[in-house]
Amino acid sequence: TMKNKVDIAIIGGGIIGLYTAFELAKRGVENIAVYEKRYIGSGSTFRCGTGIRQQFGDEANIRMMKRSVEKWTTLGDEMDFPKFKMAKTGYLFLLYDEEEVKTFKRNVALQNSLGVPSKVITPEEAKEIVPTLDISEVIAATFNQTDGKANPFLAVYGLARKLRKMGIEINEYTEVKDIIVKDSQVEGVRTTKGEIKADIVLNAANAWAKIFNEKLGLNIPIEPYKHQGIVSEPFKKGEIKPMVVSFKYGGAYFTQKANGGLIGGIALKYGPTWDLTPTYEFLREVSRNFTRIIPALKHISIIRQWGGYYAETPDHNAVIGKIKEIEGYYLAAGFSGHGFMLAPAVAEGMAELITKGHTSLPFDFYDPYRFERGELREQAVQMG
Ligand code: FAD
């Protein structure tokens, strides 16, 4: 049976909600419950491209991702689930014109100054990393070996298993209908299985987060957009080790999974919309763009396609922090195409914010009030 009183109620059993519960539990907060309207991972997390990279163009995201990679590296041991491992197979950005090269050189310099070992390489060096690449139009590339990927299914199940062992309640098929607020103070949540008292509520509902904000009269822009992903039949393992990214070819990103299949997507999006129906247009554009990057992929069949939400804000960066109008209300949502990779650092910072009132991670960057002030962040590189 479900507790009717907790210290912290977390809305959303995706990677952000579960990882934050873990960081809170590690800090000794015991009475936490997670509420998930379907099954854990069923939102965007299980639909993601698995990519984890530190190659961003701004200091805050680079610092957050550097911390996240440290944490991804040890998560398997930390949750007593060594089967979970981040694969440090790198991220390879292919560059096709001088303008792109200029931007990426600047980004690499910034990444290096913050301790990320990315580098600018030649097309021939890129081809050594992925021998099947067509480099006839590529003029340079950037590569960082400490970027990579991880399996979101293993991350979610490992975290949930550990949380349950730690006595943390995870309630699936339990939808939160309302956040109960009295005199500008959170009092709990109303769920489809009853009311729960709580002084602190974390909204980790990502694409759905705005539903709660709107009901509470808060104007924080987060909109759901449909993106899609594919996996292919398996082929010779190790042929495409890193995540390969090409802005020129549809904003394509793809990598080979441990079982030999390809996983990836393109920048094509629809919305704002709640509809997640896969489209033929996407299938056609994925095929066209992927095969321009690696012609040999034309021999490989796509076996599955799906839709998922990017929860978008106007500058494609998340909204994370304490909501000042309502005491006890915290928000971590709007993760665009990079909420999976950011989860460890977001969770750590959020747990610090809730338990200590501050964090040393650069949360100011994700300030939910920046739009109100007219301060858009430099656009984060959007794709996984
Ligand atoms: P979610 O996983 O969506 O979790 C939110 C949960 O809240 C959901 O499970 C939902 O059911 C639940 N919920 C909603 N409303 C309620 C309610 N009322 N009551 C209870 N529960 C509720 N990110 C990367 O880092 N790398 C990538 O390579 C990458 N590729 C992507 C590719 C695609 C095609 C897509 C769609 C996304 C990709 N992303 C990627 C983005 C990533 O998937 C998300 O940013 C991340 O999963 C967000 O995690 P979350 O926990 O915030 O959200």
Short mmCIF file of N, CA and C in Angstrom, two decimals, residues 18-187:
data_model
loop_
_atom_site.label_atom_id
_atom_site.label_comp_id
_atom_site.label_asym_id
_atom_site.label_seq_id
_atom_site.Cartn_x
_atom_site.Cartn_y
_atom_site.Cartn_z
N LEU A 18 13.83 9.51 -11.19
CA LEU A 18 14.44 8.38 -10.49
C LEU A 18 15.84 8.70 -10.01
N TYR A 19 16.63 9.37 -10.85
CA TYR A 19 18.00 9.69 -10.45
C TYR A 19 17.99 10.69 -9.29
N THR A 20 17.07 11.64 -9.32
CA THR A 20 16.98 12.61 -8.22
C THR A 20 16.58 11.90 -6.92
N ALA A 21 15.66 10.95 -7.02
CA ALA A 21 15.28 10.17 -5.83
C ALA A 21 16.51 9.47 -5.26
N PHE A 22 17.34 8.93 -6.13
CA PHE A 22 18.56 8.23 -5.70
C PHE A 22 19.53 9.19 -5.00
N GLU A 23 19.74 10.36 -5.58
CA GLU A 23 20.66 11.33 -4.95
C GLU A 23 20.12 11.82 -3.61
N LEU A 24 18.81 11.96 -3.51
CA LEU A 24 18.21 12.37 -2.23
C LEU A 24 18.38 11.24 -1.21
N ALA A 25 18.10 10.00 -1.63
CA ALA A 25 18.19 8.86 -0.72
C ALA A 25 19.63 8.71 -0.22
N LYS A 26 20.61 8.93 -1.12
CA LYS A 26 22.02 8.85 -0.72
C LYS A 26 22.36 9.88 0.35
N ARG A 27 21.63 10.99 0.33
CA ARG A 27 21.87 12.04 1.33
C ARG A 27 21.05 11.82 2.60
N GLY A 28 20.43 10.66 2.72
CA GLY A 28 19.73 10.32 3.95
C GLY A 28 18.26 10.70 3.99
N VAL A 29 17.72 11.24 2.91
CA VAL A 29 16.28 11.51 2.89
C VAL A 29 15.59 10.18 2.61
N GLU A 30 14.80 9.71 3.55
CA GLU A 30 14.26 8.35 3.39
C GLU A 30 12.84 8.33 2.86
N ASN A 31 12.08 9.32 3.29
CA ASN A 31 10.65 9.27 3.01
C ASN A 31 10.32 9.98 1.69
N ILE A 32 10.72 9.30 0.60
CA ILE A 32 10.51 9.86 -0.74
C ILE A 32 9.57 8.93 -1.49
N ALA A 33 8.73 9.47 -2.34
CA ALA A 33 7.93 8.60 -3.21
C ALA A 33 7.94 9.18 -4.62
N VAL A 34 8.01 8.28 -5.60
CA VAL A 34 7.94 8.67 -7.01
C VAL A 34 6.58 8.23 -7.53
N TYR A 35 5.91 9.13 -8.28
CA TYR A 35 4.61 8.81 -8.89
C TYR A 35 4.76 8.85 -10.40
N GLU A 36 4.41 7.75 -11.04
CA GLU A 36 4.57 7.63 -12.49
C GLU A 36 3.24 7.19 -13.09
N LYS A 37 2.73 7.97 -14.04
CA LYS A 37 1.37 7.66 -14.52
C LYS A 37 1.30 6.39 -15.35
N ARG A 38 2.39 6.01 -16.01
CA ARG A 38 2.39 4.73 -16.74
C ARG A 38 3.42 3.81 -16.08
N TYR A 39 4.42 3.34 -16.83
CA TYR A 39 5.48 2.57 -16.20
C TYR A 39 6.77 3.37 -16.26
N ILE A 40 7.70 3.09 -15.39
CA ILE A 40 8.93 3.88 -15.33
C ILE A 40 9.66 3.82 -16.67
N GLY A 41 10.16 4.98 -17.09
CA GLY A 41 10.89 5.05 -18.36
C GLY A 41 10.02 5.27 -19.59
N SER A 42 8.70 5.13 -19.42
CA SER A 42 7.80 5.13 -20.58
C SER A 42 7.61 6.50 -21.24
N GLY A 43 8.10 7.56 -20.60
CA GLY A 43 7.99 8.90 -21.22
C GLY A 43 9.02 9.02 -22.32
N SER A 44 9.91 10.01 -22.20
CA SER A 44 10.95 10.17 -23.23
C SER A 44 12.12 9.23 -22.99
N THR A 45 12.36 8.83 -21.75
CA THR A 45 13.63 8.16 -21.42
C THR A 45 13.87 6.89 -22.23
N PHE A 46 12.86 6.01 -22.34
CA PHE A 46 13.04 4.78 -23.10
C PHE A 46 13.02 5.02 -24.61
N ARG A 47 12.72 6.25 -25.04
CA ARG A 47 12.64 6.54 -26.48
C ARG A 47 13.85 7.34 -26.94
N CYS A 48 14.87 7.46 -26.11
CA CYS A 48 15.97 8.37 -26.45
C CYS A 48 17.03 7.67 -27.29
N GLY A 49 17.95 8.47 -27.80
CA GLY A 49 19.00 7.97 -28.68
C GLY A 49 20.23 7.46 -27.95
N THR A 50 20.22 7.47 -26.64
CA THR A 50 21.26 6.91 -25.75
C THR A 50 22.56 7.73 -25.68
N GLY A 51 22.63 8.84 -26.40
CA GLY A 51 23.89 9.60 -26.49
C GLY A 51 24.23 10.39 -25.23
N ILE A 52 25.53 10.42 -24.93
CA ILE A 52 26.05 11.17 -23.77
C ILE A 52 27.29 11.92 -24.25
N ARG A 53 27.21 13.25 -24.25
CA ARG A 53 28.36 14.01 -24.76
C ARG A 53 28.64 15.24 -23.92
N GLN A 54 29.93 15.62 -23.92
CA GLN A 54 30.33 16.86 -23.25
C GLN A 54 30.61 17.96 -24.27
N GLN A 55 30.45 17.64 -25.53
CA GLN A 55 30.72 18.63 -26.58
C GLN A 55 29.53 19.58 -26.75
N PHE A 56 29.45 20.54 -25.82
CA PHE A 56 28.47 21.62 -25.91
C PHE A 56 29.21 22.91 -26.23
N GLY A 57 28.46 23.98 -26.46
CA GLY A 57 29.08 25.25 -26.84
C GLY A 57 29.04 26.32 -25.76
N ASP A 58 28.61 25.94 -24.54
CA ASP A 58 28.55 26.92 -23.46
C ASP A 58 29.09 26.30 -22.19
N GLU A 59 29.60 27.13 -21.32
CA GLU A 59 30.28 26.65 -20.12
C GLU A 59 29.38 25.82 -19.20
N ALA A 60 28.14 26.27 -19.00
CA ALA A 60 27.27 25.57 -18.04
C ALA A 60 27.01 24.13 -18.48
N ASN A 61 26.60 23.94 -19.72
CA ASN A 61 26.31 22.58 -20.19
C ASN A 61 27.56 21.70 -20.20
N ILE A 62 28.71 22.30 -20.52
CA ILE A 62 29.95 21.51 -20.52
C ILE A 62 30.28 21.07 -19.09
N ARG A 63 30.18 21.99 -18.15
CA ARG A 63 30.47 21.63 -16.74
C ARG A 63 29.48 20.59 -16.22
N MET A 64 28.21 20.78 -16.53
CA MET A 64 27.19 19.80 -16.10
C MET A 64 27.49 18.43 -16.71
N MET A 65 27.85 18.43 -17.99
CA MET A 65 28.09 17.14 -18.66
C MET A 65 29.39 16.48 -18.20
N LYS A 66 30.37 17.29 -17.83
CA LYS A 66 31.61 16.71 -17.31
C LYS A 66 31.30 15.98 -16.00
N ARG A 67 30.50 16.62 -15.17
CA ARG A 67 30.10 15.99 -13.91
C ARG A 67 29.23 14.75 -14.19
N SER A 68 28.33 14.87 -15.15
CA SER A 68 27.46 13.73 -15.47
C SER A 68 28.27 12.53 -15.93
N VAL A 69 29.27 12.76 -16.77
CA VAL A 69 30.07 11.63 -17.27
C VAL A 69 30.81 10.96 -16.11
N GLU A 70 31.32 11.76 -15.17
CA GLU A 70 31.96 11.16 -13.98
C GLU A 70 30.97 10.25 -13.27
N LYS A 71 29.74 10.73 -13.15
CA LYS A 71 28.73 9.97 -12.41
C LYS A 71 28.22 8.76 -13.21
N TRP A 72 28.04 8.94 -14.53
CA TRP A 72 27.63 7.79 -15.36
C TRP A 72 28.67 6.67 -15.23
N THR A 73 29.95 7.06 -15.13
CA THR A 73 31.03 6.08 -15.09
C THR A 73 30.94 5.17 -13.87
N THR A 74 30.47 5.71 -12.76
CA THR A 74 30.44 4.92 -11.52
C THR A 74 29.04 4.44 -11.15
N LEU A 75 28.04 4.82 -11.93
CA LEU A 75 26.65 4.49 -11.55
C LEU A 75 26.42 2.98 -11.39
N GLY A 76 26.96 2.19 -12.30
CA GLY A 76 26.76 0.73 -12.24
C GLY A 76 27.16 0.18 -10.87
N ASP A 77 28.35 0.57 -10.41
CA ASP A 77 28.81 0.11 -9.09
C ASP A 77 27.95 0.68 -7.98
N GLU A 78 27.65 1.97 -8.12
CA GLU A 78 26.88 2.65 -7.07
C GLU A 78 25.52 2.01 -6.84
N MET A 79 24.91 1.52 -7.93
CA MET A 79 23.59 0.92 -7.74
C MET A 79 23.67 -0.61 -7.71
N ASP A 80 24.89 -1.13 -7.48
CA ASP A 80 25.11 -2.59 -7.40
C ASP A 80 24.53 -3.30 -8.62
N PHE A 81 24.79 -2.75 -9.78
CA PHE A 81 24.25 -3.29 -11.02
C PHE A 81 25.31 -3.10 -12.10
N PRO A 82 26.45 -3.85 -11.99
CA PRO A 82 27.58 -3.63 -12.89
C PRO A 82 27.27 -3.87 -14.36
N LYS A 83 26.15 -4.54 -14.63
CA LYS A 83 25.71 -4.73 -16.00
C LYS A 83 25.51 -3.38 -16.71
N PHE A 84 25.15 -2.37 -15.93
CA PHE A 84 25.02 -1.02 -16.50
C PHE A 84 26.41 -0.40 -16.63
N LYS A 85 26.75 0.02 -17.84
CA LYS A 85 28.06 0.65 -18.08
C LYS A 85 27.91 1.73 -19.13
N MET A 86 28.50 2.89 -18.86
CA MET A 86 28.57 3.87 -19.94
C MET A 86 29.65 3.40 -20.91
N ALA A 87 29.35 3.39 -22.21
CA ALA A 87 30.34 3.01 -23.22
C ALA A 87 31.02 4.28 -23.72
N LYS A 88 32.32 4.42 -23.45
CA LYS A 88 33.03 5.64 -23.87
C LYS A 88 33.56 5.47 -25.29
N THR A 89 32.60 5.42 -26.20
CA THR A 89 32.93 5.21 -27.61
C THR A 89 33.04 6.52 -28.38
N GLY A 90 32.90 7.63 -27.68
CA GLY A 90 33.13 8.93 -28.30
C GLY A 90 31.95 9.48 -29.10
N TYR A 91 32.07 10.78 -29.43
CA TYR A 91 31.11 11.48 -30.29
C TYR A 91 31.92 12.13 -31.39
N LEU A 92 31.49 11.92 -32.61
CA LEU A 92 32.19 12.44 -33.78
C LEU A 92 31.26 13.40 -34.53
N PHE A 93 31.61 14.69 -34.54
CA PHE A 93 30.83 15.67 -35.30
C PHE A 93 31.52 15.90 -36.66
N LEU A 94 30.80 15.67 -37.74
CA LEU A 94 31.36 15.87 -39.08
C LEU A 94 31.07 17.31 -39.52
N LEU A 95 32.08 17.99 -40.07
CA LEU A 95 31.94 19.40 -40.42
C LEU A 95 32.18 19.58 -41.92
N TYR A 96 31.35 20.45 -42.52
CA TYR A 96 31.36 20.54 -43.98
C TYR A 96 31.68 21.92 -44.54
N ASP A 97 31.68 22.96 -43.69
CA ASP A 97 32.05 24.28 -44.23
C ASP A 97 32.81 25.09 -43.18
N GLU A 98 33.45 26.15 -43.67
CA GLU A 98 34.34 26.96 -42.82
C GLU A 98 33.61 27.55 -41.61
N GLU A 99 32.37 27.95 -41.81
CA GLU A 99 31.59 28.55 -40.73
C GLU A 99 31.42 27.55 -39.57
N GLU A 100 31.05 26.31 -39.95
CA GLU A 100 30.90 25.24 -38.96
C GLU A 100 32.23 24.97 -38.23
N VAL A 101 33.30 24.93 -39.01
CA VAL A 101 34.61 24.65 -38.42
C VAL A 101 34.98 25.73 -37.40
N LYS A 102 34.68 26.98 -37.76
CA LYS A 102 34.98 28.09 -36.85
C LYS A 102 34.26 27.92 -35.51
N THR A 103 32.95 27.64 -35.60
CA THR A 103 32.15 27.45 -34.38
C THR A 103 32.67 26.28 -33.55
N PHE A 104 32.95 25.17 -34.22
CA PHE A 104 33.39 23.98 -33.48
C PHE A 104 34.80 24.13 -32.91
N LYS A 105 35.65 24.90 -33.58
CA LYS A 105 36.99 25.17 -33.02
C LYS A 105 36.86 25.97 -31.73
N ARG A 106 35.96 26.95 -31.76
CA ARG A 106 35.71 27.76 -30.57
C ARG A 106 35.17 26.86 -29.45
N ASN A 107 34.22 25.99 -29.79
CA ASN A 107 33.65 25.09 -28.79
C ASN A 107 34.70 24.16 -28.19
N VAL A 108 35.55 23.60 -29.06
CA VAL A 108 36.59 22.68 -28.58
C VAL A 108 37.55 23.42 -27.63
N ALA A 109 37.90 24.66 -27.96
CA ALA A 109 38.79 25.44 -27.09
C ALA A 109 38.14 25.63 -25.72
N LEU A 110 36.85 25.95 -25.72
CA LEU A 110 36.13 26.12 -24.45
C LEU A 110 36.07 24.79 -23.68
N GLN A 111 35.75 23.71 -24.39
CA GLN A 111 35.69 22.38 -23.75
C GLN A 111 37.05 22.03 -23.15
N ASN A 112 38.12 22.25 -23.90
CA ASN A 112 39.48 21.94 -23.39
C ASN A 112 39.79 22.77 -22.15
N SER A 113 39.38 24.05 -22.15
CA SER A 113 39.68 24.92 -21.00
C SER A 113 38.96 24.43 -19.75
N LEU A 114 37.91 23.64 -19.94
CA LEU A 114 37.15 23.11 -18.79
C LEU A 114 37.51 21.65 -18.52
N GLY A 115 38.54 21.15 -19.20
CA GLY A 115 39.04 19.81 -18.90
C GLY A 115 38.43 18.68 -19.73
N VAL A 116 37.73 19.02 -20.80
CA VAL A 116 37.17 17.98 -21.67
C VAL A 116 38.14 17.77 -22.85
N PRO A 117 38.62 16.54 -23.06
CA PRO A 117 39.69 16.30 -24.04
C PRO A 117 39.23 16.15 -25.49
N SER A 118 38.31 17.00 -25.94
CA SER A 118 37.85 16.95 -27.33
C SER A 118 38.93 17.53 -28.24
N LYS A 119 38.89 17.17 -29.51
CA LYS A 119 39.88 17.73 -30.43
C LYS A 119 39.31 17.87 -31.84
N VAL A 120 39.93 18.78 -32.59
CA VAL A 120 39.58 18.94 -34.00
C VAL A 120 40.46 17.98 -34.77
N ILE A 121 39.86 17.19 -35.65
CA ILE A 121 40.64 16.21 -36.41
C ILE A 121 40.38 16.36 -37.91
N THR A 122 41.18 15.70 -38.71
CA THR A 122 41.03 15.76 -40.18
C THR A 122 39.99 14.72 -40.63
N PRO A 123 39.48 14.90 -41.85
CA PRO A 123 38.55 13.90 -42.39
C PRO A 123 39.16 12.49 -42.40
N GLU A 124 40.47 12.42 -42.69
CA GLU A 124 41.12 11.10 -42.74
C GLU A 124 41.14 10.46 -41.35
N GLU A 125 41.38 11.29 -40.34
CA GLU A 125 41.35 10.76 -38.97
C GLU A 125 39.94 10.30 -38.59
N ALA A 126 38.94 11.04 -39.07
CA ALA A 126 37.54 10.64 -38.82
C ALA A 126 37.29 9.27 -39.45
N LYS A 127 37.83 9.07 -40.63
CA LYS A 127 37.64 7.80 -41.33
C LYS A 127 38.37 6.64 -40.65
N GLU A 128 39.45 6.97 -39.94
CA GLU A 128 40.10 5.91 -39.16
C GLU A 128 39.19 5.45 -38.02
N ILE A 129 38.42 6.39 -37.48
CA ILE A 129 37.51 6.04 -36.37
C ILE A 129 36.30 5.27 -36.89
N VAL A 130 35.75 5.73 -38.02
CA VAL A 130 34.61 5.04 -38.64
C VAL A 130 34.95 4.80 -40.12
N PRO A 131 35.54 3.64 -40.43
CA PRO A 131 36.07 3.40 -41.79
C PRO A 131 35.04 3.47 -42.91
N THR A 132 33.77 3.28 -42.61
CA THR A 132 32.75 3.28 -43.68
C THR A 132 32.24 4.68 -44.03
N LEU A 133 32.74 5.72 -43.34
CA LEU A 133 32.28 7.10 -43.62
C LEU A 133 32.60 7.52 -45.04
N ASP A 134 31.70 8.27 -45.66
CA ASP A 134 32.00 8.97 -46.91
C ASP A 134 32.53 10.35 -46.52
N ILE A 135 33.82 10.58 -46.72
CA ILE A 135 34.39 11.87 -46.29
C ILE A 135 34.62 12.83 -47.46
N SER A 136 34.03 12.51 -48.62
CA SER A 136 34.32 13.35 -49.80
C SER A 136 33.93 14.82 -49.59
N GLU A 137 32.91 15.10 -48.76
CA GLU A 137 32.52 16.50 -48.53
C GLU A 137 32.93 17.03 -47.16
N VAL A 138 33.48 16.15 -46.34
CA VAL A 138 33.85 16.53 -44.97
C VAL A 138 35.16 17.31 -45.00
N ILE A 139 35.21 18.49 -44.31
CA ILE A 139 36.49 19.24 -44.31
C ILE A 139 37.21 19.15 -42.96
N ALA A 140 36.50 18.76 -41.93
CA ALA A 140 37.11 18.57 -40.60
C ALA A 140 36.09 17.85 -39.74
N ALA A 141 36.51 17.49 -38.52
CA ALA A 141 35.57 16.85 -37.58
C ALA A 141 36.04 17.17 -36.17
N THR A 142 35.16 16.98 -35.21
CA THR A 142 35.63 17.03 -33.82
C THR A 142 35.31 15.69 -33.19
N PHE A 143 36.17 15.30 -32.26
CA PHE A 143 36.01 13.99 -31.62
C PHE A 143 36.36 14.10 -30.15
N ASN A 144 35.55 13.47 -29.32
CA ASN A 144 35.90 13.36 -27.90
C ASN A 144 35.67 11.93 -27.44
N GLN A 145 36.75 11.28 -27.07
CA GLN A 145 36.69 9.86 -26.69
C GLN A 145 35.91 9.63 -25.39
N THR A 146 35.86 10.61 -24.50
CA THR A 146 35.18 10.38 -23.22
C THR A 146 33.67 10.64 -23.30
N ASP A 147 33.17 11.01 -24.49
CA ASP A 147 31.72 11.00 -24.71
C ASP A 147 31.31 9.57 -25.03
N GLY A 148 30.02 9.33 -25.19
CA GLY A 148 29.61 7.97 -25.53
C GLY A 148 28.12 7.76 -25.41
N LYS A 149 27.76 6.64 -24.79
CA LYS A 149 26.34 6.27 -24.74
C LYS A 149 26.11 5.31 -23.58
N ALA A 150 24.85 5.15 -23.22
CA ALA A 150 24.48 4.18 -22.19
C ALA A 150 23.06 3.71 -22.46
N ASN A 151 22.75 2.55 -21.96
CA ASN A 151 21.45 1.93 -22.19
C ASN A 151 20.42 2.47 -21.19
N PRO A 152 19.42 3.20 -21.68
CA PRO A 152 18.44 3.81 -20.75
C PRO A 152 17.59 2.77 -20.01
N PHE A 153 17.38 1.60 -20.63
CA PHE A 153 16.58 0.56 -19.96
C PHE A 153 17.32 0.06 -18.72
N LEU A 154 18.63 -0.20 -18.89
CA LEU A 154 19.42 -0.69 -17.76
C LEU A 154 19.57 0.40 -16.69
N ALA A 155 19.70 1.65 -17.12
CA ALA A 155 19.83 2.75 -16.15
C ALA A 155 18.57 2.86 -15.30
N VAL A 156 17.41 2.83 -15.96
CA VAL A 156 16.14 2.98 -15.24
C VAL A 156 15.87 1.77 -14.33
N TYR A 157 16.05 0.56 -14.86
CA TYR A 157 15.77 -0.61 -14.02
C TYR A 157 16.77 -0.74 -12.89
N GLY A 158 18.04 -0.41 -13.16
CA GLY A 158 19.05 -0.44 -12.10
C GLY A 158 18.72 0.54 -10.99
N LEU A 159 18.34 1.75 -11.37
CA LEU A 159 17.99 2.77 -10.37
C LEU A 159 16.76 2.36 -9.58
N ALA A 160 15.75 1.86 -10.27
CA ALA A 160 14.50 1.49 -9.58
C ALA A 160 14.75 0.35 -8.59
N ARG A 161 15.55 -0.63 -9.02
CA ARG A 161 15.86 -1.77 -8.15
C ARG A 161 16.59 -1.29 -6.89
N LYS A 162 17.57 -0.42 -7.10
CA LYS A 162 18.34 0.11 -5.97
C LYS A 162 17.43 0.95 -5.05
N LEU A 163 16.61 1.79 -5.65
CA LEU A 163 15.72 2.64 -4.84
C LEU A 163 14.80 1.79 -3.98
N ARG A 164 14.24 0.74 -4.58
CA ARG A 164 13.32 -0.12 -3.81
C ARG A 164 14.06 -0.79 -2.67
N LYS A 165 15.32 -1.20 -2.93
CA LYS A 165 16.13 -1.79 -1.85
C LYS A 165 16.36 -0.78 -0.74
N MET A 166 16.47 0.49 -1.10
CA MET A 166 16.70 1.54 -0.11
C MET A 166 15.40 1.97 0.56
N GLY A 167 14.31 1.32 0.20
CA GLY A 167 13.03 1.62 0.84
C GLY A 167 12.27 2.79 0.23
N ILE A 168 12.68 3.19 -0.96
CA ILE A 168 12.00 4.31 -1.62
C ILE A 168 10.82 3.75 -2.42
N GLU A 169 9.70 4.43 -2.26
CA GLU A 169 8.48 3.97 -2.92
C GLU A 169 8.42 4.47 -4.37
N ILE A 170 8.20 3.54 -5.31
CA ILE A 170 7.99 3.93 -6.71
C ILE A 170 6.61 3.42 -7.10
N ASN A 171 5.72 4.35 -7.38
CA ASN A 171 4.34 3.97 -7.68
C ASN A 171 4.06 4.13 -9.17
N GLU A 172 3.96 2.99 -9.86
CA GLU A 172 3.65 3.05 -11.28
C GLU A 172 2.13 3.09 -11.46
N TYR A 173 1.71 3.44 -12.65
CA TYR A 173 0.27 3.59 -12.95
C TYR A 173 -0.44 4.42 -11.89
N THR A 174 0.24 5.44 -11.44
CA THR A 174 -0.31 6.35 -10.44
C THR A 174 -0.12 7.77 -10.96
N GLU A 175 -1.19 8.34 -11.46
CA GLU A 175 -1.09 9.67 -12.08
C GLU A 175 -1.33 10.75 -11.04
N VAL A 176 -0.48 11.75 -11.05
CA VAL A 176 -0.73 12.91 -10.21
C VAL A 176 -1.69 13.83 -10.96
N LYS A 177 -2.81 14.13 -10.33
CA LYS A 177 -3.81 14.99 -10.96
C LYS A 177 -3.57 16.45 -10.61
N ASP A 178 -3.19 16.70 -9.35
CA ASP A 178 -2.97 18.08 -8.90
C ASP A 178 -1.88 18.14 -7.86
N ILE A 179 -1.21 19.27 -7.85
CA ILE A 179 -0.32 19.58 -6.73
C ILE A 179 -1.19 20.43 -5.79
N ILE A 180 -1.25 19.99 -4.54
CA ILE A 180 -2.10 20.71 -3.58
C ILE A 180 -1.28 21.83 -2.94
N VAL A 181 -1.80 23.05 -3.07
CA VAL A 181 -1.10 24.22 -2.54
C VAL A 181 -2.04 24.99 -1.63
N LYS A 182 -1.55 25.40 -0.47
CA LYS A 182 -2.36 26.23 0.41
C LYS A 182 -1.50 27.37 0.93
N ASP A 183 -2.02 28.59 0.86
CA ASP A 183 -1.27 29.78 1.28
C ASP A 183 0.14 29.78 0.69
N SER A 184 0.23 29.55 -0.60
CA SER A 184 1.51 29.56 -1.32
C SER A 184 2.54 28.57 -0.78
N GLN A 185 2.05 27.47 -0.18
CA GLN A 185 2.95 26.43 0.32
C GLN A 185 2.42 25.08 -0.18
N VAL A 186 3.33 24.26 -0.68
CA VAL A 186 2.94 22.92 -1.13
C VAL A 186 2.45 22.09 0.05
N GLU A 187 1.33 21.41 -0.14
CA GLU A 187 0.83 20.55 0.94
C GLU A 187 0.80 19.08 0.53
#
